[in-house]
Amino acid sequence: VGLASYLLIGFWKEKTSAVLAARKAFVMNVIGDVGMVIAAFIIFEHLGTLSFLDVFAVAKTTFRTNDDAILLITMFLLAGACAKSAQIPLHTWLPDAMEGPTPVSALIHAATMVTAGVYLIARCHVLYELAPFTMYFIATVGVLTAIFACSMAMVQYDIKRVIAYSTMSQLGFMFLAVGVGMYSIAMFHLMTHAFFKALLFLGAGSVIHAMSDEQDMRNMGGLYKLIPVTYVLMWVGSL
């Protein structure tokens, strides 16, 4: 998915900004991938398997709560989750990823790739429950990202960047939920977010298209007369 993201963000390869944004996304995701690979090595070293079911079955008897091995595993997995889900400090690639075509933003950067980190933590909840320290850390990262990103969104002029920072903020809420052990709530929000945020991105794409590739919101207004369907659907997504 990181490779797909790289290729799609850099779709307009003649634009320098798009190429740089694609490279940044790829590097950030590789940092996360390295973290996940290291975590996988540590799991394999201790348990001799990487099967989810086998690992979960013996994790509670192999690791003590908050011991060094489980903290390393959960922290390295968290590095992967932060890179994929654009959490502080690996968040800078997501706003730049808006250089790609808008359907790419809707599909990858609202619905699939950016929620992979949340899914990873929820799926590995057996390991995370053995590391309460990491859980507190995840919740803290989630709160900081949620507040930081929504405050950034309030001062953006580019219509797609506003939605990108909003996405980061919503992912922060999901991280807070998994960090306090509310996995079902996090997964519920993951599902609903995929739909409403993809809808907002596609609505933004419709607005940009109607405005002849203009993305500065200071030059927009009164568009409901021209594109009433987009107007209604953007309200649905926003609400």
mmCIF file of C-alpha atoms in Angstrom, residues 1-156:
data_model
loop_
_atom_site.group_PDB
_atom_site.id
_atom_site.type_symbol
_atom_site.label_atom_id
_atom_site.label_comp_id
_atom_site.label_asym_id
_atom_site.label_seq_id
_atom_site.Cartn_x
_atom_site.Cartn_y
_atom_site.Cartn_z
ATOM 1 C CA VAL A 1 0.000 0.000 0.000
ATOM 2 C CA GLY A 2 2.958 2.305 0.659
ATOM 3 C CA LEU A 3 4.190 1.635 -2.878
ATOM 4 C CA ALA A 4 0.719 2.252 -4.352
ATOM 5 C CA SER A 5 0.521 5.481 -2.375
ATOM 6 C CA TYR A 6 3.951 6.566 -3.644
ATOM 7 C CA LEU A 7 3.048 5.885 -7.280
ATOM 8 C CA LEU A 8 -0.354 7.586 -7.036
ATOM 9 C CA ILE A 9 0.773 10.703 -5.121
ATOM 10 C CA GLY A 10 3.434 11.180 -7.804
ATOM 11 C CA PHE A 11 0.884 10.595 -10.589
ATOM 12 C CA TRP A 12 1.505 14.033 -12.129
ATOM 13 C CA LYS A 13 5.215 13.342 -12.415
ATOM 14 C CA GLU A 14 5.911 16.639 -14.250
ATOM 15 C CA LYS A 15 5.023 18.552 -11.048
ATOM 16 C CA THR A 16 8.030 18.863 -8.735
ATOM 17 C CA SER A 17 5.797 19.230 -5.659
ATOM 18 C CA ALA A 18 4.002 15.957 -6.473
ATOM 19 C CA VAL A 19 7.279 14.053 -6.898
ATOM 20 C CA LEU A 20 8.643 15.428 -3.601
ATOM 21 C CA ALA A 21 5.387 14.599 -1.786
ATOM 22 C CA ALA A 22 5.471 11.038 -3.138
ATOM 23 C CA ARG A 23 9.051 10.599 -1.992
ATOM 24 C CA LYS A 24 8.244 11.946 1.472
ATOM 25 C CA ALA A 25 5.284 9.558 1.860
ATOM 26 C CA PHE A 26 7.417 6.616 0.768
ATOM 27 C CA VAL A 27 10.281 7.422 3.167
ATOM 28 C CA MET A 28 7.915 7.944 6.123
ATOM 29 C CA ASN A 29 6.194 4.636 5.393
ATOM 30 C CA VAL A 30 9.512 2.811 5.079
ATOM 31 C CA ILE A 31 10.428 4.102 8.562
ATOM 32 C CA GLY A 32 7.201 2.511 9.804
ATOM 33 C CA ASP A 33 7.866 -0.697 7.843
ATOM 34 C CA VAL A 34 11.322 -1.018 9.421
ATOM 35 C CA GLY A 35 9.708 -0.727 12.853
ATOM 36 C CA MET A 36 7.224 -3.481 12.003
ATOM 37 C CA VAL A 37 9.962 -5.762 10.630
ATOM 38 C CA ILE A 38 12.041 -5.334 13.810
ATOM 39 C CA ALA A 39 8.937 -6.127 15.890
ATOM 40 C CA ALA A 40 8.364 -9.245 13.785
ATOM 41 C CA PHE A 41 11.971 -10.358 14.383
ATOM 42 C CA ILE A 42 11.602 -9.930 18.152
ATOM 43 C CA ILE A 43 8.303 -11.857 18.159
ATOM 44 C CA PHE A 44 9.884 -14.655 16.119
ATOM 45 C CA GLU A 45 12.935 -14.765 18.389
ATOM 46 C CA HIS A 46 10.769 -15.279 21.483
ATOM 47 C CA LEU A 47 7.905 -17.374 20.090
ATOM 48 C CA GLY A 48 9.238 -19.011 16.910
ATOM 49 C CA THR A 49 6.139 -18.085 14.882
ATOM 50 C CA LEU A 50 4.465 -15.067 13.298
ATOM 51 C CA SER A 51 0.950 -16.535 13.062
ATOM 52 C CA PHE A 52 -1.501 -14.218 14.836
ATOM 53 C CA LEU A 53 -3.370 -17.080 16.514
ATOM 54 C CA ASP A 54 -0.219 -18.902 17.673
ATOM 55 C CA VAL A 55 1.372 -15.693 18.979
ATOM 56 C CA PHE A 56 -1.767 -14.669 20.870
ATOM 57 C CA ALA A 57 -2.188 -18.160 22.335
ATOM 58 C CA VAL A 58 1.228 -18.178 24.050
ATOM 59 C CA ALA A 59 1.860 -14.443 24.552
ATOM 60 C CA LYS A 60 0.338 -14.281 28.037
ATOM 61 C CA THR A 61 2.466 -17.172 29.314
ATOM 62 C CA THR A 62 5.683 -16.029 27.566
ATOM 63 C CA PHE A 63 5.758 -12.337 28.453
ATOM 64 C CA ARG A 64 5.288 -10.628 31.799
ATOM 65 C CA THR A 65 3.317 -7.364 31.907
ATOM 66 C CA ASN A 66 5.467 -4.410 30.860
ATOM 67 C CA ASP A 67 8.653 -6.497 30.511
ATOM 68 C CA ASP A 68 11.349 -5.309 28.100
ATOM 69 C CA ALA A 69 10.532 -7.676 25.233
ATOM 70 C CA ILE A 70 6.813 -6.858 25.070
ATOM 71 C CA LEU A 71 7.522 -3.128 25.360
ATOM 72 C CA LEU A 72 9.974 -3.342 22.447
ATOM 73 C CA ILE A 73 7.520 -5.343 20.329
ATOM 74 C CA THR A 74 4.593 -3.001 20.980
ATOM 75 C CA MET A 75 6.666 0.163 20.505
ATOM 76 C CA PHE A 76 8.124 -1.017 17.191
ATOM 77 C CA LEU A 77 4.653 -2.057 16.000
ATOM 78 C CA LEU A 78 3.438 1.381 17.095
ATOM 79 C CA ALA A 79 6.128 3.002 14.915
ATOM 80 C CA GLY A 80 4.583 1.210 11.941
ATOM 81 C CA ALA A 81 1.099 2.254 13.002
ATOM 82 C CA CYS A 82 2.125 5.915 13.434
ATOM 83 C CA ALA A 83 3.707 6.020 9.978
ATOM 84 C CA LYS A 84 0.708 4.445 8.250
ATOM 85 C CA SER A 85 -1.879 6.459 10.193
ATOM 86 C CA ALA A 86 0.031 9.784 10.095
ATOM 87 C CA GLN A 87 0.324 10.255 13.849
ATOM 88 C CA ILE A 88 2.830 12.613 15.484
ATOM 89 C CA PRO A 89 5.801 12.562 14.801
ATOM 90 C CA LEU A 90 5.411 10.669 11.482
ATOM 91 C CA HIS A 91 2.500 12.802 10.293
ATOM 92 C CA THR A 92 4.057 15.266 7.842
ATOM 93 C CA TRP A 93 3.515 13.150 4.730
ATOM 94 C CA LEU A 94 -0.296 13.169 4.795
ATOM 95 C CA PRO A 95 -0.996 16.867 4.002
ATOM 96 C CA ASP A 96 1.621 16.729 1.224
ATOM 97 C CA ALA A 97 -0.037 13.592 -0.154
ATOM 98 C CA MET A 98 -2.851 15.847 -1.361
ATOM 99 C CA GLU A 99 -0.693 16.502 -4.441
ATOM 100 C CA GLY A 100 -2.127 13.298 -5.882
ATOM 101 C CA PRO A 101 -5.440 13.015 -7.778
ATOM 102 C CA THR A 102 -8.504 13.469 -5.549
ATOM 103 C CA PRO A 103 -9.915 9.913 -5.997
ATOM 104 C CA VAL A 104 -6.554 8.663 -4.664
ATOM 105 C CA SER A 105 -6.997 10.890 -1.601
ATOM 106 C CA ALA A 106 -10.500 9.497 -1.119
ATOM 107 C CA LEU A 107 -9.535 5.848 -1.468
ATOM 108 C CA ILE A 108 -6.051 5.573 0.052
ATOM 109 C CA HIS A 109 -5.682 8.618 2.280
ATOM 110 C CA ALA A 110 -9.137 8.505 3.859
ATOM 111 C CA ALA A 111 -10.429 4.932 3.748
ATOM 112 C CA THR A 112 -7.710 2.285 3.459
ATOM 113 C CA MET A 113 -4.043 3.024 4.056
ATOM 114 C CA VAL A 114 -4.314 5.620 6.829
ATOM 115 C CA THR A 115 -6.541 3.379 8.932
ATOM 116 C CA ALA A 116 -4.119 0.436 8.694
ATOM 117 C CA GLY A 117 -2.266 1.582 11.826
ATOM 118 C CA VAL A 118 -5.444 1.617 13.895
ATOM 119 C CA TYR A 119 -6.328 -1.846 12.608
ATOM 120 C CA LEU A 120 -2.830 -3.121 13.419
ATOM 121 C CA ILE A 121 -3.099 -2.068 17.069
ATOM 122 C CA ALA A 122 -6.658 -3.386 17.410
ATOM 123 C CA ARG A 123 -5.668 -6.710 15.789
ATOM 124 C CA CYS A 124 -2.660 -7.082 18.125
ATOM 125 C CA HIS A 125 -4.635 -6.100 21.220
ATOM 126 C CA VAL A 126 -3.474 -9.234 23.075
ATOM 127 C CA LEU A 127 0.122 -7.975 22.886
ATOM 128 C CA TYR A 128 -0.806 -4.404 23.749
ATOM 129 C CA GLU A 129 -2.770 -5.443 26.826
ATOM 130 C CA LEU A 130 0.478 -6.928 28.170
ATOM 131 C CA ALA A 131 2.067 -3.470 27.791
ATOM 132 C CA PRO A 132 -0.106 -0.911 29.622
ATOM 133 C CA PHE A 133 2.730 1.610 29.326
ATOM 134 C CA THR A 134 2.511 1.470 25.522
ATOM 135 C CA MET A 135 -1.285 1.777 25.721
ATOM 136 C CA TYR A 136 -0.967 5.035 27.700
ATOM 137 C CA PHE A 137 1.577 6.215 25.165
ATOM 138 C CA ILE A 138 -0.785 5.439 22.240
ATOM 139 C CA ALA A 139 -3.635 7.334 23.924
ATOM 140 C CA THR A 140 -1.354 10.328 24.519
ATOM 141 C CA VAL A 141 -0.169 10.352 20.888
ATOM 142 C CA GLY A 142 -3.817 10.136 19.781
ATOM 143 C CA VAL A 143 -4.917 13.092 21.913
ATOM 144 C CA LEU A 144 -1.979 15.250 20.824
ATOM 145 C CA THR A 145 -2.529 14.436 17.146
ATOM 146 C CA ALA A 146 -6.286 15.052 17.357
ATOM 147 C CA ILE A 147 -5.860 18.517 18.894
ATOM 148 C CA PHE A 148 -2.798 19.509 16.843
ATOM 149 C CA ALA A 149 -4.268 18.416 13.490
ATOM 150 C CA CYS A 150 -7.703 20.004 13.908
ATOM 151 C CA SER A 151 -6.102 23.292 14.942
ATOM 152 C CA MET A 152 -3.920 23.097 11.802
ATOM 153 C CA ALA A 153 -7.010 22.444 9.660
ATOM 154 C CA MET A 154 -8.609 25.665 10.929
ATOM 155 C CA VAL A 155 -5.883 27.846 9.377
ATOM 156 C CA GLN A 156 -5.504 26.118 5.981
#
